[in-house]
PDB file of N, CA and C in Angstrom:
ATOM      1  N   UNK A   1     267.615 199.907  82.496  1.00 57.00           N
ATOM      2  CA  UNK A   1     267.228 199.484  83.827  1.00 57.00           C
ATOM      3  C   UNK A   1     265.812 199.962  84.146  1.00 57.00           C
ATOM      4  N   UNK A   2     265.153 200.626  83.215  1.00 67.00           N
ATOM      5  CA  UNK A   2     263.793 201.081  83.506  1.00 67.00           C
ATOM      6  C   UNK A   2     262.835 199.904  83.601  1.00 67.00           C
ATOM      7  N   UNK A   3     261.724 200.162  84.247  1.00 74.00           N
ATOM      8  CA  UNK A   3     260.656 199.178  84.456  1.00 74.00           C
ATOM      9  C   UNK A   3     261.092 198.023  85.351  1.00 74.00           C
ATOM     10  N   UNK A   4     262.114 198.241  86.170  1.00 77.00           N
ATOM     11  CA  UNK A   4     262.556 197.230  87.134  1.00 77.00           C
ATOM     12  C   UNK A   4     262.084 197.660  88.513  1.00 77.00           C
ATOM     13  N   UNK A   5     261.606 196.750  89.288  1.00 79.00           N
ATOM     14  CA  UNK A   5     261.148 197.085  90.625  1.00 79.00           C
ATOM     15  C   UNK A   5     260.368 195.927  91.183  1.00 79.00           C
ATOM     16  N   UNK A   6     259.962 195.952  92.390  1.00 91.00           N
ATOM     17  CA  UNK A   6     260.227 196.965  93.422  1.00 91.00           C
ATOM     18  C   UNK A   6     261.701 196.965  93.845  1.00 91.00           C
ATOM     19  N   UNK A   7     262.064 197.949  94.669  1.00 89.00           N
ATOM     20  CA  UNK A   7     263.456 198.093  95.076  1.00 89.00           C
ATOM     21  C   UNK A   7     263.571 198.275  96.579  1.00 89.00           C
ATOM     22  N   UNK A   8     264.491 197.520  97.176  1.00 92.00           N
ATOM     23  CA  UNK A   8     264.864 197.734  98.567  1.00 92.00           C
ATOM     24  C   UNK A   8     266.327 198.172  98.564  1.00 92.00           C
ATOM     25  N   UNK A   9     266.595 199.300  99.205  1.00 91.00           N
ATOM     26  CA  UNK A   9     267.952 199.806  99.332  1.00 91.00           C
ATOM     27  C   UNK A   9     268.398 199.612 100.769  1.00 91.00           C
ATOM     28  N   UNK A  10     269.568 198.996 100.937  1.00 95.00           N
ATOM     29  CA  UNK A  10     270.143 198.777 102.269  1.00 95.00           C
ATOM     30  C   UNK A  10     271.491 199.472 102.296  1.00 95.00           C
ATOM     31  N   UNK A  11     271.699 200.292 103.316  1.00 94.00           N
ATOM     32  CA  UNK A  11     272.914 201.093 103.439  1.00 94.00           C
ATOM     33  C   UNK A  11     273.608 200.748 104.739  1.00 94.00           C
ATOM     34  N   UNK A  12     274.930 200.590 104.657  1.00 95.00           N
ATOM     35  CA  UNK A  12     275.739 200.448 105.866  1.00 95.00           C
ATOM     36  C   UNK A  12     276.657 201.662 105.923  1.00 95.00           C
ATOM     37  N   UNK A  13     276.551 202.444 106.981  1.00 94.00           N
ATOM     38  CA  UNK A  13     277.351 203.655 107.123  1.00 94.00           C
ATOM     39  C   UNK A  13     278.796 203.306 107.471  1.00 94.00           C
ATOM     40  N   UNK A  14     279.657 204.301 107.417  1.00 95.00           N
ATOM     41  CA  UNK A  14     281.062 204.108 107.772  1.00 95.00           C
ATOM     42  C   UNK A  14     281.213 203.624 109.211  1.00 95.00           C
ATOM     43  N   UNK A  15     280.243 203.960 110.054  1.00 96.00           N
ATOM     44  CA  UNK A  15     280.287 203.517 111.456  1.00 96.00           C
ATOM     45  C   UNK A  15     279.493 202.233 111.673  1.00 96.00           C
ATOM     46  N   UNK A  16     279.156 201.541 110.567  1.00 96.00           N
ATOM     47  CA  UNK A  16     278.518 200.217 110.596  1.00 96.00           C
ATOM     48  C   UNK A  16     277.042 200.230 110.989  1.00 96.00           C
ATOM     49  N   UNK A  17     276.377 201.375 110.929  1.00 96.00           N
ATOM     50  CA  UNK A  17     274.942 201.417 111.174  1.00 96.00           C
ATOM     51  C   UNK A  17     274.222 201.000 109.895  1.00 96.00           C
ATOM     52  N   UNK A  18     273.099 200.303 110.031  1.00 97.00           N
ATOM     53  CA  UNK A  18     272.386 199.772 108.875  1.00 97.00           C
ATOM     54  C   UNK A  18     270.968 200.339 108.841  1.00 97.00           C
ATOM     55  N   UNK A  19     270.597 200.865 107.665  1.00 96.00           N
ATOM     56  CA  UNK A  19     269.281 201.464 107.471  1.00 96.00           C
ATOM     57  C   UNK A  19     268.945 201.404 105.991  1.00 96.00           C
ATOM     58  N   UNK A  20     267.737 201.800 105.618  1.00 96.00           N
ATOM     59  CA  UNK A  20     267.392 201.781 104.208  1.00 96.00           C
ATOM     60  C   UNK A  20     265.958 202.154 103.937  1.00 96.00           C
ATOM     61  N   UNK A  21     265.504 201.763 102.753  1.00 94.00           N
ATOM     62  CA  UNK A  21     264.152 202.083 102.335  1.00 94.00           C
ATOM     63  C   UNK A  21     263.662 201.133 101.264  1.00 94.00           C
ATOM     64  N   UNK A  22     262.362 201.202 101.013  1.00 95.00           N
ATOM     65  CA  UNK A  22     261.710 200.336 100.035  1.00 95.00           C
ATOM     66  C   UNK A  22     260.725 201.153  99.220  1.00 95.00           C
ATOM     67  N   UNK A  23     260.651 200.866  97.935  1.00 94.00           N
ATOM     68  CA  UNK A  23     259.601 201.415  97.082  1.00 94.00           C
ATOM     69  C   UNK A  23     259.074 200.316  96.171  1.00 94.00           C
ATOM     70  N   UNK A  24     257.774 200.305  95.980  1.00 95.00           N
ATOM     71  CA  UNK A  24     257.159 199.334  95.078  1.00 95.00           C
ATOM     72  C   UNK A  24     257.077 199.873  93.648  1.00 95.00           C
ATOM     73  N   UNK A  25     257.440 201.142  93.452  1.00 92.00           N
ATOM     74  CA  UNK A  25     257.354 201.783  92.141  1.00 92.00           C
ATOM     75  C   UNK A  25     258.504 201.309  91.251  1.00 92.00           C
ATOM     76  N   UNK A  26     258.216 200.801  90.040  1.00 90.00           N
ATOM     77  CA  UNK A  26     259.290 200.376  89.143  1.00 90.00           C
ATOM     78  C   UNK A  26     260.202 201.543  88.759  1.00 90.00           C
ATOM     79  N   UNK A  27     261.478 201.238  88.520  1.00 81.00           N
ATOM     80  CA  UNK A  27     262.443 202.243  88.072  1.00 81.00           C
ATOM     81  C   UNK A  27     261.960 202.860  86.771  1.00 81.00           C
ATOM     82  N   UNK A  28     262.225 204.154  86.593  1.00 80.00           N
ATOM     83  CA  UNK A  28     261.770 204.858  85.401  1.00 80.00           C
ATOM     84  C   UNK A  28     262.685 206.041  85.107  1.00 80.00           C
ATOM     85  N   UNK A  29     262.843 206.366  83.822  1.00 79.00           N
ATOM     86  CA  UNK A  29     263.588 207.568  83.438  1.00 79.00           C
ATOM     87  C   UNK A  29     262.657 208.777  83.365  1.00 79.00           C
ATOM     88  N   UNK A  30     261.387 208.582  83.701  1.00 83.00           N
ATOM     89  CA  UNK A  30     260.407 209.660  83.778  1.00 83.00           C
ATOM     90  C   UNK A  30     260.627 210.398  85.102  1.00 83.00           C
ATOM     91  N   UNK A  31     261.409 211.480  85.034  1.00 84.00           N
ATOM     92  CA  UNK A  31     261.824 212.192  86.251  1.00 84.00           C
ATOM     93  C   UNK A  31     260.640 212.837  86.965  1.00 84.00           C
ATOM     94  N   UNK A  32     260.721 212.834  88.284  1.00 90.00           N
ATOM     95  CA  UNK A  32     259.713 213.509  89.081  1.00 90.00           C
ATOM     96  C   UNK A  32     259.234 212.665  90.240  1.00 90.00           C
ATOM     97  N   UNK A  33     258.352 213.246  91.061  1.00 91.00           N
ATOM     98  CA  UNK A  33     257.818 212.522  92.215  1.00 91.00           C
ATOM     99  C   UNK A  33     256.889 211.400  91.766  1.00 91.00           C
ATOM    100  N   UNK A  34     256.871 210.320  92.539  1.00 92.00           N
ATOM    101  CA  UNK A  34     256.036 209.156  92.230  1.00 92.00           C
ATOM    102  C   UNK A  34     255.200 208.783  93.446  1.00 92.00           C
ATOM    103  N   UNK A  35     253.977 208.351  93.179  1.00 95.00           N
ATOM    104  CA  UNK A  35     253.088 207.898  94.245  1.00 95.00           C
ATOM    105  C   UNK A  35     253.451 206.470  94.633  1.00 95.00           C
ATOM    106  N   UNK A  36     253.493 206.211  95.931  1.00 96.00           N
ATOM    107  CA  UNK A  36     253.730 204.850  96.422  1.00 96.00           C
ATOM    108  C   UNK A  36     253.126 204.725  97.814  1.00 96.00           C
ATOM    109  N   UNK A  37     252.050 203.976  97.920  1.00 96.00           N
ATOM    110  CA  UNK A  37     251.393 203.779  99.215  1.00 96.00           C
ATOM    111  C   UNK A  37     252.089 202.715 100.053  1.00 96.00           C
ATOM    112  N   UNK A  38     253.054 202.004  99.462  1.00 96.00           N
ATOM    113  CA  UNK A  38     253.738 200.926 100.172  1.00 96.00           C
ATOM    114  C   UNK A  38     255.167 201.281 100.577  1.00 96.00           C
ATOM    115  N   UNK A  39     255.645 202.460 100.240  1.00 95.00           N
ATOM    116  CA  UNK A  39     257.025 202.849 100.548  1.00 95.00           C
ATOM    117  C   UNK A  39     257.249 202.924 102.054  1.00 95.00           C
ATOM    118  N   UNK A  40     258.482 202.636 102.462  1.00 95.00           N
ATOM    119  CA  UNK A  40     258.840 202.784 103.873  1.00 95.00           C
ATOM    120  C   UNK A  40     260.342 202.952 104.030  1.00 95.00           C
ATOM    121  N   UNK A  41     260.730 203.492 105.167  1.00 95.00           N
ATOM    122  CA  UNK A  41     262.123 203.562 105.604  1.00 95.00           C
ATOM    123  C   UNK A  41     262.280 202.612 106.773  1.00 95.00           C
ATOM    124  N   UNK A  42     263.520 202.220 107.056  1.00 97.00           N
ATOM    125  CA  UNK A  42     263.743 201.347 108.206  1.00 97.00           C
ATOM    126  C   UNK A  42     265.130 201.582 108.789  1.00 97.00           C
ATOM    127  N   UNK A  43     265.270 201.210 110.037  1.00 98.00           N
ATOM    128  CA  UNK A  43     266.567 201.182 110.700  1.00 98.00           C
ATOM    129  C   UNK A  43     266.748 199.790 111.296  1.00 98.00           C
ATOM    130  N   UNK A  44     267.958 199.260 111.151  1.00 98.00           N
ATOM    131  CA  UNK A  44     268.287 197.986 111.792  1.00 98.00           C
ATOM    132  C   UNK A  44     269.236 198.218 112.957  1.00 98.00           C
ATOM    133  N   UNK A  45     270.294 198.999 112.709  1.00 97.00           N
ATOM    134  CA  UNK A  45     271.209 199.404 113.784  1.00 97.00           C
ATOM    135  C   UNK A  45     271.469 200.892 113.623  1.00 97.00           C
ATOM    136  N   UNK A  46     271.609 201.598 114.749  1.00 97.00           N
ATOM    137  CA  UNK A  46     271.752 203.047 114.693  1.00 97.00           C
ATOM    138  C   UNK A  46     272.426 203.543 115.967  1.00 97.00           C
ATOM    139  N   UNK A  47     272.911 204.798 115.969  1.00 96.00           N
ATOM    140  CA  UNK A  47     273.613 205.324 117.140  1.00 96.00           C
ATOM    141  C   UNK A  47     272.698 205.712 118.295  1.00 96.00           C
ATOM    142  N   UNK A  48     271.385 205.608 118.112  1.00 97.00           N
ATOM    143  CA  UNK A  48     270.428 206.043 119.132  1.00 97.00           C
ATOM    144  C   UNK A  48     269.807 204.882 119.898  1.00 97.00           C
ATOM    145  N   UNK A  49     270.294 203.678 119.651  1.00 95.00           N
ATOM    146  CA  UNK A  49     269.782 202.464 120.309  1.00 95.00           C
ATOM    147  C   UNK A  49     268.293 202.227 120.069  1.00 95.00           C
ATOM    148  N   UNK A  50     267.782 202.712 118.945  1.00 97.00           N
ATOM    149  CA  UNK A  50     266.404 202.416 118.554  1.00 97.00           C
ATOM    150  C   UNK A  50     266.394 200.977 118.041  1.00 97.00           C
ATOM    151  N   UNK A  51     265.471 200.152 118.505  1.00 98.00           N
ATOM    152  CA  UNK A  51     265.426 198.769 118.002  1.00 98.00           C
ATOM    153  C   UNK A  51     265.080 198.767 116.508  1.00 98.00           C
ATOM    154  N   UNK A  52     265.312 197.661 115.814  1.00 98.00           N
ATOM    155  CA  UNK A  52     264.931 197.606 114.402  1.00 98.00           C
ATOM    156  C   UNK A  52     263.479 198.067 114.233  1.00 98.00           C
ATOM    157  N   UNK A  53     263.296 199.060 113.375  1.00 98.00           N
ATOM    158  CA  UNK A  53     261.991 199.705 113.238  1.00 98.00           C
ATOM    159  C   UNK A  53     261.690 199.992 111.775  1.00 98.00           C
ATOM    160  N   UNK A  54     260.442 199.763 111.387  1.00 98.00           N
ATOM    161  CA  UNK A  54     259.943 200.119 110.059  1.00 98.00           C
ATOM    162  C   UNK A  54     259.118 201.392 110.201  1.00 98.00           C
ATOM    163  N   UNK A  55     259.385 202.377 109.333  1.00 96.00           N
ATOM    164  CA  UNK A  55     258.656 203.638 109.334  1.00 96.00           C
ATOM    165  C   UNK A  55     257.822 203.714 108.050  1.00 96.00           C
ATOM    166  N   UNK A  56     256.538 203.353 108.113  1.00 96.00           N
ATOM    167  CA  UNK A  56     255.704 203.384 106.904  1.00 96.00           C
ATOM    168  C   UNK A  56     255.478 204.810 106.419  1.00 96.00           C
ATOM    169  N   UNK A  57     255.121 204.907 105.165  1.00 94.00           N
ATOM    170  CA  UNK A  57     254.851 206.223 104.580  1.00 94.00           C
ATOM    171  C   UNK A  57     253.671 206.887 105.290  1.00 94.00           C
ATOM    172  N   UNK A  58     253.791 208.173 105.471  1.00 94.00           N
ATOM    173  CA  UNK A  58     252.693 208.979 105.992  1.00 94.00           C
ATOM    174  C   UNK A  58     251.593 208.978 104.922  1.00 94.00           C
ATOM    175  N   UNK A  59     250.375 208.539 105.239  1.00 94.00           N
ATOM    176  CA  UNK A  59     249.311 208.475 104.224  1.00 94.00           C
ATOM    177  C   UNK A  59     249.070 209.796 103.494  1.00 94.00           C
ATOM    178  N   UNK A  60     249.361 210.914 104.132  1.00 95.00           N
ATOM    179  CA  UNK A  60     249.170 212.219 103.493  1.00 95.00           C
ATOM    180  C   UNK A  60     250.292 212.559 102.513  1.00 95.00           C
ATOM    181  N   UNK A  61     251.354 211.735 102.472  1.00 92.00           N
ATOM    182  CA  UNK A  61     252.528 212.046 101.648  1.00 92.00           C
ATOM    183  C   UNK A  61     252.749 211.061 100.504  1.00 92.00           C
ATOM    184  N   UNK A  62     251.790 210.184 100.238  1.00 94.00           N
ATOM    185  CA  UNK A  62     252.010 209.128  99.245  1.00 94.00           C
ATOM    186  C   UNK A  62     252.249 209.648  97.826  1.00 94.00           C
ATOM    187  N   UNK A  63     251.728 210.820  97.480  1.00 94.00           N
ATOM    188  CA  UNK A  63     251.926 211.351  96.125  1.00 94.00           C
ATOM    189  C   UNK A  63     253.381 211.694  95.844  1.00 94.00           C
ATOM    190  N   UNK A  64     254.166 211.958  96.879  1.00 91.00           N
ATOM    191  CA  UNK A  64     255.580 212.302  96.727  1.00 91.00           C
ATOM    192  C   UNK A  64     256.464 211.304  97.466  1.00 91.00           C
ATOM    193  N   UNK A  65     256.083 210.047  97.447  1.00 92.00           N
ATOM    194  CA  UNK A  65     256.793 209.031  98.230  1.00 92.00           C
ATOM    195  C   UNK A  65     258.231 208.848  97.765  1.00 92.00           C
ATOM    196  N   UNK A  66     258.439 208.801  96.464  1.00 89.00           N
ATOM    197  CA  UNK A  66     259.788 208.646  95.908  1.00 89.00           C
ATOM    198  C   UNK A  66     259.957 209.636  94.768  1.00 89.00           C
ATOM    199  N   UNK A  67     261.197 209.899  94.411  1.00 85.00           N
ATOM    200  CA  UNK A  67     261.502 210.824  93.324  1.00 85.00           C
ATOM    201  C   UNK A  67     262.465 210.141  92.367  1.00 85.00           C
ATOM    202  N   UNK A  68     262.079 210.045  91.110  1.00 80.00           N
ATOM    203  CA  UNK A  68     262.956 209.453  90.104  1.00 80.00           C
ATOM    204  C   UNK A  68     263.736 210.553  89.403  1.00 80.00           C
ATOM    205  N   UNK A  69     265.013 210.279  89.180  1.00 76.00           N
ATOM    206  CA  UNK A  69     265.912 211.226  88.532  1.00 76.00           C
ATOM    207  C   UNK A  69     266.734 210.467  87.507  1.00 76.00           C
ATOM    208  N   UNK A  70     266.896 211.040  86.323  1.00 72.00           N
ATOM    209  CA  UNK A  70     267.670 210.382  85.277  1.00 72.00           C
ATOM    210  C   UNK A  70     268.670 211.363  84.688  1.00 72.00           C
ATOM    211  N   UNK A  71     269.945 210.991  84.737  1.00 68.00           N
ATOM    212  CA  UNK A  71     271.011 211.781  84.115  1.00 68.00           C
ATOM    213  C   UNK A  71     272.069 210.795  83.626  1.00 68.00           C
ATOM    214  N   UNK A  72     271.651 209.855  82.799  1.00 61.00           N
ATOM    215  CA  UNK A  72     272.551 208.815  82.337  1.00 61.00           C
ATOM    216  C   UNK A  72     272.493 207.585  83.218  1.00 61.00           C
ATOM    217  N   UNK A  73     272.274 207.800  84.494  1.00 53.00           N
ATOM    218  CA  UNK A  73     272.077 206.718  85.454  1.00 53.00           C
ATOM    219  C   UNK A  73     270.730 206.941  86.112  1.00 53.00           C
ATOM    220  N   UNK A  74     270.047 205.879  86.414  1.00 46.00           N
ATOM    221  CA  UNK A  74     268.743 206.011  87.066  1.00 46.00           C
ATOM    222  C   UNK A  74     268.931 205.861  88.562  1.00 46.00           C
ATOM    223  N   UNK A  75     268.275 206.705  89.315  1.00 51.00           N
ATOM    224  CA  UNK A  75     268.322 206.599  90.765  1.00 51.00           C
ATOM    225  C   UNK A  75     266.994 207.038  91.333  1.00 51.00           C
ATOM    226  N   UNK A  76     266.767 206.684  92.559  1.00 50.00           N
ATOM    227  CA  UNK A  76     265.545 207.163  93.196  1.00 50.00           C
ATOM    228  C   UNK A  76     265.899 207.749  94.544  1.00 50.00           C
ATOM    229  N   UNK A  77     265.086 208.675  94.959  1.00 52.00           N
ATOM    230  CA  UNK A  77     265.269 209.346  96.230  1.00 52.00           C
ATOM    231  C   UNK A  77     263.979 209.202  97.007  1.00 52.00           C
ATOM    232  N   UNK A  78     264.091 208.907  98.272  1.00 54.00           N
ATOM    233  CA  UNK A  78     262.905 208.763  99.112  1.00 54.00           C
ATOM    234  C   UNK A  78     262.628 210.113  99.747  1.00 54.00           C
ATOM    235  N   UNK A  79     261.423 210.591  99.630  1.00 53.00           N
ATOM    236  CA  UNK A  79     261.068 211.875 100.214  1.00 53.00           C
ATOM    237  C   UNK A  79     259.623 211.881 100.658  1.00 53.00           C
ATOM    238  N   UNK A  80     259.307 212.709 101.628  1.00 52.00           N
ATOM    239  CA  UNK A  80     257.935 212.833 102.074  1.00 52.00           C
ATOM    240  C   UNK A  80     257.421 211.626 102.828  1.00 52.00           C
ATOM    241  N   UNK A  81     258.326 210.805 103.340  1.00 50.00           N
ATOM    242  CA  UNK A  81     257.906 209.579 104.014  1.00 50.00           C
ATOM    243  C   UNK A  81     257.264 209.879 105.361  1.00 50.00           C
ATOM    244  N   UNK A  82     257.920 210.665 106.167  1.00 47.00           N
ATOM    245  CA  UNK A  82     257.452 210.864 107.541  1.00 47.00           C
ATOM    246  C   UNK A  82     256.606 212.112 107.673  1.00 47.00           C
TER     247      UNK A  82
END
């Protein structure tokens, strides 16, 4: 599954709230933080009545925008966004 991307993750919580994130960085088994100037988080529905909102990456945090981890399965973690 390496070299696949970009990726948008959409999550629906047990209470039916919808949120997620996006990274333009292709999937990789090269573990560690990845730079992404286009990464963002978003909320569509939430318990705080915030309207659908996109939260772009903080320009000072782009070097650690996402984190790739490989342990048989590839996954990414969004960090340093806000």
